[in-house]
Amino acid sequence: MIMSNTHKARLERRVAGSTNRWRLPKQPFSGDLLSLSQMCKALSIDFEEALRNPDRLCMSQIQKFFCENFKKKDIQSGEADVILECLGFKWELHQPQVFQSETLAKLYLKALAQGTTHPLRELEELLRAQSPKKTKEKSPAKRIIISLKINDPLVTKVAFATALKNLYMSEVEINLEDVLGVLASAHILQFRGLFQRCVDVMIARLMPSTIKKFYEAGCKYKEEQLTTGCEKWLEMNLVPLVGMQIHLHKIPQDLLHKVLKSPSFPENCCFLDRDIGQSLRPLFLCLRLHGITKGKDLEVLRHINFFPESWLDQVTANHYHALENGGDMVHLKDLNTQAMRFGLLFNQENTTYSKTIALYGFFFKIKGLKHDTTSYSFYMQRIKHTDLESSSAVYEHNPISLRVARLVKYEIRAEALVDGKWQEFRTNQIKQKFGLTTSSCKSHVRRLRGVYLPSLPPLMPTLKIQTVGIPIYVSFAFIFPAS
């Protein structure tokens, strides 16, 4: 009987062990179906998937199997059985160390499969080679050559050598100057243990000189632990170190944006209540937080969690008390240390310049006028809410007081630099009732020359000066005393 080659191959049967079991011919299985099933079970591989793709026996599972077995092996000191061509060098490695890197393991298995027509047979032989032998004789290892191309500019030869050294030694020191390159090498090698060590080193060594590079590396390799660590570090150090050790142009814009928009400190404890902030409390107690009169600005302060909640609650309570009492600021007594302050910066090009102030339902305009090249005057004036400029829509939701007159205690100061020396001008502290009629809405006028005057006549509500200094810095300080 004559049969075709195809039919003959299909019906081929081979004796395996003490039984006569069927196997699939022309397939890269070195044993029969039963032995294949046993191999798949040992490697936790789906048997049907192995039948469909015998050359691709779930490489990750195979790698896992080798890693678990090779971890128990001692560090190799004999002849290398793997040659890695990378970065213009040939690195000699050993199988147990190769399988600690997912990338190298895949390259090794791929090279093993390409070098033979029966890759699974080679794997089976490799498995047997790793099993304990009763005899001292071992078959010579087959040397495999693998190649790895790296395009990451962070990877240097020194850093890559350090990464490979970590395949053999678990506690190799990672220098700060090389940690970025080692991190990049570990990422390429898919050496997770080393990668995590690098992340730990970088988080522990965050400082103004490293924050930018480390954050960018975290973004590049999608390492959330590192990027989060950079964000937390900057949240804690941006305020105390900005301008001295941290320069904003050196901080990645997206990182700075995240930090400025997020709460800077843990919700359960503000910065000034923490150990690191205790020494700064006397400094921040000097801040005139009562000068923050807009609710949204106070909410921003609550959000960044820098000041104690009790401080902000007291500021808010004082504002409500003033509103309920027609603007009376009973909590403010000293004009020098507690006044509300607003300012103008009068430049060369200005002939007139003004700002509108809204406070507890009262509206004032602070204004500067240039009369000639050296003569200026500055004053404040109460205005009706109906007289606000159309562009002042920002005030449309402000409260409106129906009080006819508002008692104000105030002082106007101006400073200008002339020939390297500061000229200072000021009024006395004045109490004046500002009404809404023409005769009572504006502060009074009296002329002052460009000299420092330590004491002035008691009635000097408006400041008129002569100076050649430009720009002129003008401040209006006032409180609303109880009527």
XYZ file of C-alpha atoms in Angstrom:
483
model
C 0.000 0.000 0.000
C 1.375 3.350 -1.042
C 0.499 6.482 0.955
C 1.245 10.147 0.214
C 3.846 11.985 2.277
C 1.175 14.179 3.861
C -0.935 11.230 4.859
C 2.107 9.403 6.140
C 3.162 12.352 8.249
C -0.326 12.787 9.647
C -0.492 9.184 10.811
C 3.047 9.005 12.127
C 3.251 7.438 15.589
C 6.300 7.244 17.826
C 6.967 5.200 20.949
C 7.355 7.422 23.997
C 8.462 5.837 27.264
C 6.990 2.466 28.162
C 3.768 3.217 26.283
C 2.936 3.784 22.661
C 1.363 7.251 22.678
C 0.448 9.537 19.763
C 2.421 12.707 19.095
C 2.088 15.465 16.505
C 4.818 15.189 13.907
C 6.565 18.157 12.302
C 5.882 20.215 15.446
C 8.509 21.551 17.836
C 7.485 19.255 20.667
C 10.247 16.978 21.866
C 7.804 14.697 23.694
C 4.277 13.417 23.239
C 0.974 15.093 24.054
C 1.017 13.822 27.615
C 4.472 15.248 28.260
C 3.403 18.519 26.631
C 0.407 18.647 28.946
C 2.647 18.015 31.928
C 5.062 20.749 30.811
C 2.202 23.234 30.416
C 0.882 22.336 33.846
C 4.313 22.867 35.399
C 4.659 26.243 33.688
C 1.012 27.272 34.336
C 0.435 27.586 30.586
C -2.887 27.023 28.835
C -2.644 23.679 27.048
C -4.944 24.644 24.155
C -2.992 27.848 23.591
C 0.194 25.800 23.459
C -1.363 23.543 20.785
C -2.391 26.559 18.693
C 0.926 28.409 19.101
C 3.602 25.910 20.083
C 6.422 28.343 19.363
C 4.985 31.033 21.612
C 4.454 29.184 24.886
C 3.446 32.302 26.766
C 6.885 33.822 27.116
C 5.997 35.775 30.223
C 4.985 32.553 31.993
C 8.184 30.836 30.905
C 10.200 33.807 32.061
C 8.449 33.733 35.425
C 9.281 30.071 35.789
C 12.958 30.647 35.031
C 13.159 33.639 37.346
C 11.745 31.685 40.270
C 14.188 28.850 39.691
C 17.234 30.996 38.989
C 16.729 33.119 42.109
C 17.850 30.122 44.152
C 21.092 29.798 42.194
C 24.385 31.157 43.412
C 26.063 34.032 41.554
C 27.831 32.634 38.528
C 31.585 32.869 38.439
C 32.294 30.590 35.501
C 32.286 31.236 31.781
C 29.496 33.486 30.538
C 26.784 31.810 28.500
C 25.096 35.010 27.278
C 26.738 37.855 25.348
C 24.823 41.140 25.272
C 25.771 43.572 22.531
C 24.750 47.054 23.617
C 26.120 50.627 23.553
C 29.110 49.504 21.531
C 30.213 46.952 24.140
C 29.886 43.201 24.585
C 28.667 42.434 28.080
C 29.219 38.892 29.389
C 26.278 37.598 31.418
C 24.887 34.371 32.855
C 21.476 32.783 32.444
C 20.291 33.191 36.061
C 21.004 36.925 35.940
C 19.562 37.416 32.453
C 16.164 36.190 33.619
C 15.921 38.926 36.268
C 15.364 41.361 33.408
C 12.171 40.951 31.386
C 13.776 42.580 28.360
C 16.880 40.386 28.415
C 14.786 37.282 29.099
C 12.647 37.936 26.035
C 15.712 38.581 23.893
C 17.298 35.387 25.191
C 14.244 33.221 24.509
C 13.835 34.795 21.090
C 17.466 34.103 20.228
C 17.088 30.562 21.538
C 14.059 29.997 19.312
C 15.739 31.470 16.240
C 18.853 29.360 16.661
C 17.101 25.998 16.329
C 14.283 24.302 14.457
C 13.064 22.849 17.760
C 12.948 25.749 20.243
C 10.831 23.922 22.790
C 13.273 21.057 22.782
C 15.982 23.571 23.618
C 13.809 24.919 26.426
C 13.233 21.434 27.729
C 16.967 20.789 27.748
C 17.503 24.092 29.543
C 14.972 23.071 32.166
C 16.728 19.765 32.673
C 20.036 21.593 32.946
C 18.678 23.606 35.858
C 17.415 20.569 37.752
C 19.698 18.996 40.415
C 22.084 16.402 38.976
C 23.367 13.385 40.766
C 26.591 13.475 38.811
C 29.083 16.272 38.979
C 29.419 16.408 35.224
C 27.458 19.108 33.448
C 27.086 19.605 29.729
C 28.816 22.723 28.424
C 26.483 25.721 28.206
C 25.489 26.977 24.791
C 26.561 30.600 24.368
C 23.749 32.848 23.141
C 24.367 36.281 21.613
C 21.654 38.930 22.029
C 21.539 42.577 20.952
C 19.800 45.552 22.527
C 19.543 48.985 20.928
C 19.064 51.936 23.299
C 17.998 55.406 22.146
C 17.324 56.979 25.538
C 19.817 59.871 26.020
C 19.699 59.391 29.804
C 21.375 55.982 29.529
C 25.150 56.235 29.825
C 27.664 53.400 29.731
C 28.441 53.902 33.427
C 24.746 53.874 34.368
C 24.054 50.803 32.211
C 27.023 48.993 33.730
C 25.644 49.795 37.198
C 22.264 48.379 36.179
C 23.850 45.143 34.923
C 25.922 44.917 38.093
C 22.646 44.958 40.053
C 21.690 41.731 38.279
C 24.452 40.070 40.283
C 24.460 42.120 43.505
C 21.345 43.402 45.253
C 22.921 46.243 47.242
C 25.053 48.078 44.699
C 25.373 51.748 45.680
C 23.605 54.127 43.313
C 25.323 57.516 43.092
C 23.138 60.602 42.875
C 24.843 61.754 39.682
C 24.104 58.403 38.009
C 20.625 57.688 39.385
C 18.765 59.117 36.364
C 20.787 56.950 33.995
C 20.345 53.867 36.185
C 16.599 54.539 36.357
C 16.454 54.799 32.566
C 18.509 51.607 32.202
C 16.258 49.751 34.636
C 13.227 50.922 32.676
C 14.657 49.630 29.402
C 15.760 46.363 30.982
C 12.370 46.027 32.704
C 14.251 45.385 35.920
C 11.518 46.357 38.361
C 13.457 45.835 41.565
C 16.243 48.182 40.480
C 13.759 50.690 39.082
C 12.020 50.903 42.463
C 15.352 51.345 44.256
C 16.137 54.296 41.983
C 12.728 55.849 42.678
C 13.326 55.509 46.428
C 16.757 57.144 46.130
C 15.364 60.027 44.055
C 12.487 60.754 46.444
C 14.897 60.724 49.379
C 17.312 63.101 47.596
C 14.845 65.714 46.310
C 16.285 69.224 46.495
C 16.130 72.449 44.443
C 18.871 71.200 42.108
C 17.161 67.853 41.375
C 13.406 68.574 41.489
C 13.118 69.464 37.787
C 15.037 66.478 36.399
C 13.447 63.974 38.752
C 9.920 65.210 38.031
C 10.504 65.088 34.277
C 11.870 61.539 34.629
C 8.764 60.512 36.578
C 6.564 61.889 33.795
C 8.678 60.296 31.077
C 8.509 56.800 32.579
C 4.970 57.249 33.946
C 6.092 56.591 37.512
C 3.322 58.052 39.664
C 5.152 57.510 42.959
C 8.018 59.721 41.766
C 5.855 62.501 40.316
C 3.685 62.539 43.434
C 6.796 62.680 45.613
C 8.048 65.697 43.638
C 4.684 67.439 43.997
C 4.628 66.883 47.767
C 8.205 68.109 48.162
C 7.505 71.286 46.198
C 4.309 71.929 48.151
C 6.328 71.912 51.367
C 9.306 73.909 50.090
C 7.986 76.355 47.495
C 7.131 79.128 49.958
C 10.184 78.925 52.261
C 12.733 78.441 49.464
C 11.338 80.441 46.518
C 13.704 83.154 45.335
C 16.569 81.824 47.454
C 17.106 78.222 46.377
C 14.046 77.577 44.186
C 13.708 79.689 41.043
C 10.360 79.541 39.286
C 11.831 79.452 35.774
C 13.536 76.178 36.692
C 10.302 74.478 37.805
C 8.283 72.623 35.108
C 5.164 74.666 34.414
C 2.731 71.781 34.842
C 4.292 70.872 38.212
C 4.061 74.466 39.431
C 0.448 74.627 38.251
C -0.474 71.474 40.189
C 1.188 72.718 43.358
C -0.412 76.161 43.230
C -3.891 74.720 42.636
C -3.743 71.941 45.206
C -3.829 72.162 49.008
C -0.208 72.684 50.061
C -0.385 70.779 53.314
C -2.281 67.872 54.913
C -5.899 68.759 55.637
C -5.673 67.757 59.288
C -2.809 70.124 60.084
C -1.876 73.493 58.568
C 1.724 74.478 57.945
C 2.054 76.910 60.861
C 0.762 74.257 63.279
C 3.374 71.721 62.203
C 6.807 71.452 63.815
C 8.473 72.977 60.761
C 6.178 76.010 60.903
C 6.190 76.753 64.629
C 9.221 79.022 64.426
C 7.524 81.085 61.696
C 4.309 81.824 63.632
C 5.575 85.146 65.151
C 6.462 86.338 61.651
C 3.045 85.539 60.159
C 1.235 86.957 63.186
C 2.478 90.338 61.954
C 0.514 89.970 58.719
C -2.601 92.135 58.525
C -4.933 89.352 57.497
C -7.907 91.619 58.285
C -6.912 93.528 55.145
C -8.160 90.589 53.077
C -11.795 91.570 52.644
C -12.894 89.430 49.683
C -14.517 86.123 50.522
C -12.925 84.295 47.586
C -9.460 85.385 48.737
C -10.120 83.994 52.207
C -11.298 80.741 50.625
C -8.005 80.508 48.738
C -6.144 80.831 52.040
C -8.278 78.053 53.527
C -7.599 75.891 50.494
C -3.806 76.104 50.692
C -4.041 75.190 54.390
C -1.172 77.420 55.466
C -2.764 79.425 58.301
C -4.564 77.995 61.333
C -8.306 77.783 60.761
C -8.914 79.842 63.921
C -7.035 82.815 62.430
C -9.178 82.865 59.304
C -12.354 82.312 61.315
C -11.527 85.384 63.408
C -10.928 87.510 60.305
C -14.246 86.386 58.827
C -16.086 87.038 62.092
C -14.656 90.577 62.322
C -15.802 91.345 58.778
C -19.341 90.173 59.545
C -19.371 92.223 62.755
C -18.300 95.348 60.851
C -20.990 94.795 58.225
C -23.687 94.399 60.863
C -22.570 97.620 62.577
C -22.527 99.927 59.577
C -18.825 99.499 58.867
C -17.537 100.217 62.389
C -14.202 98.402 62.804
C -14.306 98.003 66.566
C -11.525 95.402 66.392
C -9.085 97.936 64.870
C -7.661 100.693 67.056
C -4.123 101.608 65.923
C -3.830 103.269 62.537
C -0.078 102.626 62.343
C -0.257 98.862 62.806
C -3.837 97.868 61.948
C -4.969 100.152 59.133
C -6.417 99.020 55.836
C -3.893 100.054 53.197
C -4.327 100.789 49.508
C -1.827 102.315 47.141
C -1.079 104.106 43.868
C 2.074 103.969 41.777
C 2.284 107.292 39.936
C 4.541 107.032 36.880
C 6.056 109.569 34.465
C 3.276 109.137 31.903
C 0.454 109.641 34.395
C -1.394 112.972 34.547
C -4.242 111.492 36.546
C -4.621 108.076 38.130
C -7.274 106.606 40.417
C -8.582 103.418 42.008
C -11.960 102.554 43.473
C -12.183 100.937 46.910
C -15.242 99.049 48.184
C -15.383 98.287 51.876
C -18.365 97.295 54.059
C -20.866 98.927 51.706
C -18.924 102.209 51.274
C -17.185 103.247 48.069
C -14.170 105.522 47.871
C -11.939 106.720 45.088
C -8.248 107.324 45.800
C -6.802 109.651 43.221
C -3.577 111.335 42.106
C -3.255 114.441 39.914
C -0.219 115.920 38.168
C -0.421 119.724 38.028
C 2.934 120.421 36.356
C 6.352 118.754 36.021
C 6.998 118.764 39.775
C 3.636 119.366 41.432
C 1.199 116.600 42.463
C -1.765 116.125 44.759
C -3.362 113.019 46.222
C -6.712 112.670 47.953
C -9.599 110.303 48.650
C -13.272 110.860 47.905
C -16.468 109.026 48.785
C -18.704 108.154 45.826
C -22.229 106.851 45.449
C -22.709 103.267 44.321
C -24.821 104.661 41.468
C -21.833 106.707 40.281
C -19.552 103.688 39.820
C -18.129 103.470 36.335
C -19.761 100.989 33.990
C -16.454 99.115 33.865
C -16.708 98.515 37.625
C -19.083 95.571 37.266
C -16.869 93.805 39.776
C -18.659 95.781 42.509
C -22.215 94.887 41.497
C -22.468 92.131 44.133
C -20.978 94.226 46.929
C -23.122 95.263 49.901
C -24.343 98.885 49.926
C -24.490 100.987 53.099
C -27.336 103.487 53.535
C -25.380 105.582 56.031
C -25.345 109.252 55.073
C -21.935 109.877 56.658
C -18.984 107.639 57.346
C -16.387 108.584 59.956
C -12.913 107.741 58.655
C -9.554 107.944 60.382
C -6.857 108.077 57.714
C -3.399 109.127 56.627
C -1.874 109.681 53.174
C 1.817 109.125 52.497
C 4.010 109.536 49.412
C 7.639 108.651 48.740
C 9.968 109.357 45.816
C 13.658 108.695 45.200
C 15.682 111.820 44.379
C 19.477 111.691 43.881
C 19.701 108.408 45.727
C 17.757 109.651 48.755
C 14.133 109.040 49.630
C 11.836 112.020 49.983
C 8.866 111.321 52.246
C 5.604 113.253 52.403
C 2.631 112.602 54.637
C -0.425 114.025 56.305
C -1.214 113.749 59.965
C -3.671 111.119 61.129
C -7.013 112.713 60.323
C -10.570 111.977 61.419
C -13.159 113.163 58.943
C -16.799 112.414 58.177
C -17.272 111.575 54.501
C -20.773 112.253 53.241
C -22.295 112.137 49.793
C -22.745 115.893 49.251
C -20.232 117.967 47.334
C -18.942 119.721 50.423
C -18.351 116.595 52.503
C -17.391 113.826 50.106
C -13.793 114.945 49.467
C -10.792 115.262 51.730
C -9.458 118.795 52.376
C -6.434 120.330 50.616
C -3.239 121.892 51.903
C 0.139 122.220 50.191
C 3.256 120.338 51.293
C 6.743 120.773 49.870
C 9.104 117.944 49.030
C 10.741 117.586 52.429
C 10.343 115.172 55.312
C 7.991 116.658 57.918
C 7.917 114.797 61.243
C 4.983 116.825 62.623
C 2.193 118.684 60.853
C -0.766 120.852 61.786
C -3.750 118.780 62.918
C -5.944 119.394 59.869
C -4.071 118.069 56.802
C -6.381 115.524 55.057
C -5.136 115.862 51.435
C -1.545 115.609 50.294
C -0.120 118.094 47.786
C 3.593 117.808 47.075
C 6.430 119.082 44.903
C 9.165 116.677 43.821
C 11.251 115.753 40.804
C 11.301 112.101 41.830
C 9.524 109.515 39.658
C 7.786 107.166 40.268
C 5.895 108.285 43.334
C 4.714 105.609 45.754
C 1.475 106.680 47.458
C -0.311 104.817 50.274
C -3.715 105.486 51.841
C -4.138 104.027 55.318
C -7.499 104.191 57.079
C -9.907 102.576 59.489
C -13.602 103.129 60.192
C -13.793 103.948 63.912
C -17.035 103.581 65.821
C -19.207 106.642 65.266
